[in-house]
C-alpha positions as CSV (number, residue, x, y, z in Angstrom):
1,X,-56.4,-147.4,43.4
2,X,-58.1,-144.2,42.3
3,X,-60.4,-146.1,39.9
4,X,-61.2,-148.6,42.7
5,X,-62.2,-145.7,45.0
6,X,-64.4,-144.3,42.3
7,X,-66.1,-147.6,41.9
8,X,-66.6,-147.9,45.7
9,X,-68.2,-144.4,45.9
10,X,-70.4,-145.0,42.9
11,X,-71.7,-148.2,44.5
12,X,-72.5,-146.4,47.7
13,X,-74.2,-143.6,45.8
14,X,-76.4,-146.0,43.6
15,X,-79.3,-146.3,46.1
16,X,-79.4,-142.5,46.6
17,X,-79.3,-141.9,42.8
18,X,-82.2,-144.4,42.3
19,X,-84.2,-142.7,45.0
20,X,-83.8,-139.2,43.4
21,X,-84.4,-140.2,39.8
22,X,-81.8,-138.5,37.6
23,X,-80.4,-136.0,40.1
24,X,-77.7,-133.4,39.3
25,X,-74.3,-134.2,40.8
26,X,-74.7,-131.5,43.4
27,X,-78.2,-132.9,44.5
28,X,-76.9,-136.4,44.6
29,X,-73.9,-135.5,46.8
30,X,-75.9,-133.2,49.1
31,X,-78.6,-135.9,49.6
32,X,-76.0,-138.5,50.3
33,X,-74.2,-136.2,52.8
34,X,-77.5,-135.3,54.5
35,X,-78.4,-139.0,54.7
36,X,-75.0,-139.7,56.5
37,X,-73.5,-141.7,53.6
38,X,-69.7,-142.1,53.9
39,X,-68.3,-140.1,51.0
40,X,-64.7,-141.1,51.6
41,X,-63.2,-144.2,50.1
42,X,-59.7,-145.7,50.3
43,X,-58.1,-148.5,48.5
44,X,-54.6,-149.9,48.7
45,X,-53.3,-151.2,45.4
46,X,-50.9,-154.2,45.9
47,X,-48.9,-156.6,43.8
48,X,-51.6,-159.2,44.2
49,X,-54.2,-157.0,42.3
50,X,-54.7,-157.6,38.7
51,X,-52.8,-154.6,37.4
52,X,-49.8,-153.7,35.4
53,X,-46.7,-152.1,37.0
54,X,-46.4,-148.4,36.6
55,X,-42.8,-147.6,37.4
56,X,-41.7,-144.0,38.0
57,X,-38.2,-142.9,38.6
58,X,-37.0,-139.6,40.0
59,X,-34.0,-137.9,41.4
60,X,-33.8,-135.0,43.8
61,X,-30.7,-132.9,44.6
62,X,-30.4,-130.2,47.2
63,X,-27.4,-128.4,48.7
64,X,-27.9,-126.1,51.6
65,X,-25.7,-123.6,53.3
66,X,-26.6,-123.0,57.0
67,X,-25.4,-119.9,59.0
68,X,-24.9,-121.6,62.4
69,X,-25.0,-118.2,64.2
70,X,-28.2,-116.9,62.7
71,X,-30.0,-120.1,61.7
72,X,-30.6,-118.7,58.2
73,X,-30.1,-121.1,55.3
74,X,-29.8,-120.9,51.6
75,X,-30.8,-123.7,49.1
76,X,-28.9,-124.4,46.0
77,X,-31.2,-125.4,43.2
78,X,-30.3,-127.5,40.3
79,X,-30.3,-125.6,37.0
80,X,-33.9,-124.9,35.9
81,X,-35.9,-123.5,33.0
82,X,-34.0,-120.2,32.9
83,X,-30.8,-122.1,32.3
84,X,-32.0,-123.9,29.2
85,X,-30.0,-122.9,26.0
86,X,-31.7,-120.5,23.6
87,X,-31.9,-123.3,21.0
88,X,-33.4,-126.3,22.8
89,X,-35.6,-128.5,20.7
90,X,-37.9,-131.1,22.2
91,X,-40.5,-133.2,20.4
92,X,-43.5,-134.7,22.2
93,X,-45.2,-137.7,20.9
94,X,-48.6,-137.0,19.5
95,X,-51.6,-139.3,19.8
96,X,-49.7,-141.9,21.9
97,X,-51.6,-143.7,24.6
98,X,-50.1,-145.0,27.8
99,X,-51.9,-148.3,28.5
100,X,-50.4,-148.6,32.0
101,X,-51.6,-145.2,33.3
102,X,-54.9,-144.6,35.0
103,X,-57.2,-143.7,32.2
104,X,-54.1,-143.7,30.0
105,X,-52.5,-140.8,31.9
106,X,-48.9,-139.9,31.1
107,X,-47.9,-138.3,34.4
108,X,-47.8,-138.7,38.1
109,X,-47.6,-136.1,40.9
110,X,-46.5,-138.1,43.9
111,X,-42.8,-138.5,43.1
112,X,-42.1,-134.8,42.7
113,X,-44.0,-134.1,45.9
114,X,-42.2,-136.7,47.9
115,X,-38.8,-135.6,46.6
116,X,-39.3,-132.2,48.3
117,X,-38.2,-134.0,51.5
118,X,-34.6,-133.7,50.3
119,X,-34.4,-130.2,51.8
120,X,-35.3,-131.5,55.3
121,X,-32.6,-134.1,55.1
122,X,-30.0,-131.7,53.6
123,X,-30.6,-129.3,56.5
124,X,-30.4,-132.1,59.1
125,X,-27.1,-133.3,57.6
126,X,-25.7,-129.8,57.5
127,X,-26.5,-129.1,61.1
128,X,-25.2,-132.5,62.2
129,X,-21.9,-131.9,60.3
130,X,-21.5,-128.5,62.0
131,X,-22.2,-130.2,65.4
132,X,-19.6,-132.8,64.7
133,X,-17.0,-130.2,63.6
134,X,-17.6,-128.4,66.9
135,X,-17.2,-131.5,69.0
136,X,-20.9,-131.8,69.8
137,X,-22.9,-135.0,69.5
138,X,-24.0,-135.3,65.9
139,X,-27.6,-135.8,66.6
140,X,-29.6,-132.6,66.5
141,X,-33.0,-134.3,66.3
142,X,-33.6,-134.2,70.0
143,X,-33.2,-130.4,70.2
144,X,-35.1,-129.5,67.1
145,X,-38.7,-129.5,65.8
146,X,-39.6,-130.8,62.4
147,X,-40.2,-127.2,61.3
148,X,-37.0,-125.5,60.2
149,X,-37.2,-121.9,61.3
150,X,-34.1,-119.8,62.0
151,X,-34.8,-120.3,65.7
152,X,-35.0,-124.1,65.6
153,X,-31.9,-124.3,63.4
154,X,-30.0,-122.1,66.0
155,X,-31.3,-124.4,68.8
156,X,-29.9,-127.4,67.1
157,X,-26.6,-125.7,66.1
158,X,-23.4,-126.0,68.1
159,X,-23.2,-122.4,69.3
160,X,-23.7,-120.6,72.6
161,X,-27.1,-119.4,71.5
162,X,-28.1,-122.8,70.3
163,X,-27.7,-126.4,71.5
164,X,-24.2,-126.4,72.8
């Protein structure tokens, strides 16, 4: 999809480039912008496109502890780089191409970004469990915002200060 967007933008910029005769990138973009050229492109890659699948797997884990009285919460993080043994040997393949990646890339950023949502759902589950334990309806979504601040957590919690 990224490559297709680049092709779309280059096609739109071609008349401006021809008009300017060998412009710098800054001159080309500024002229296109001044002329009102749409410099935003989007493309939806689908299974019907002639492409190869690029499958990425990921797992996210988050455990939270919520103080129902104060709305404060702590995240439990999975062991990270500081927990690696002193003698931990890894070999990376050298000069190996990835024919399925965009321009043979070997990494993606979206899965890790999307997996950050696990904290939101862990907090929602913790608050709903506390509400259920206190005999309150186990749906705190109506009394909370999507922004988890101590005040919004207290509001959704089953205590006299909050939602019960």
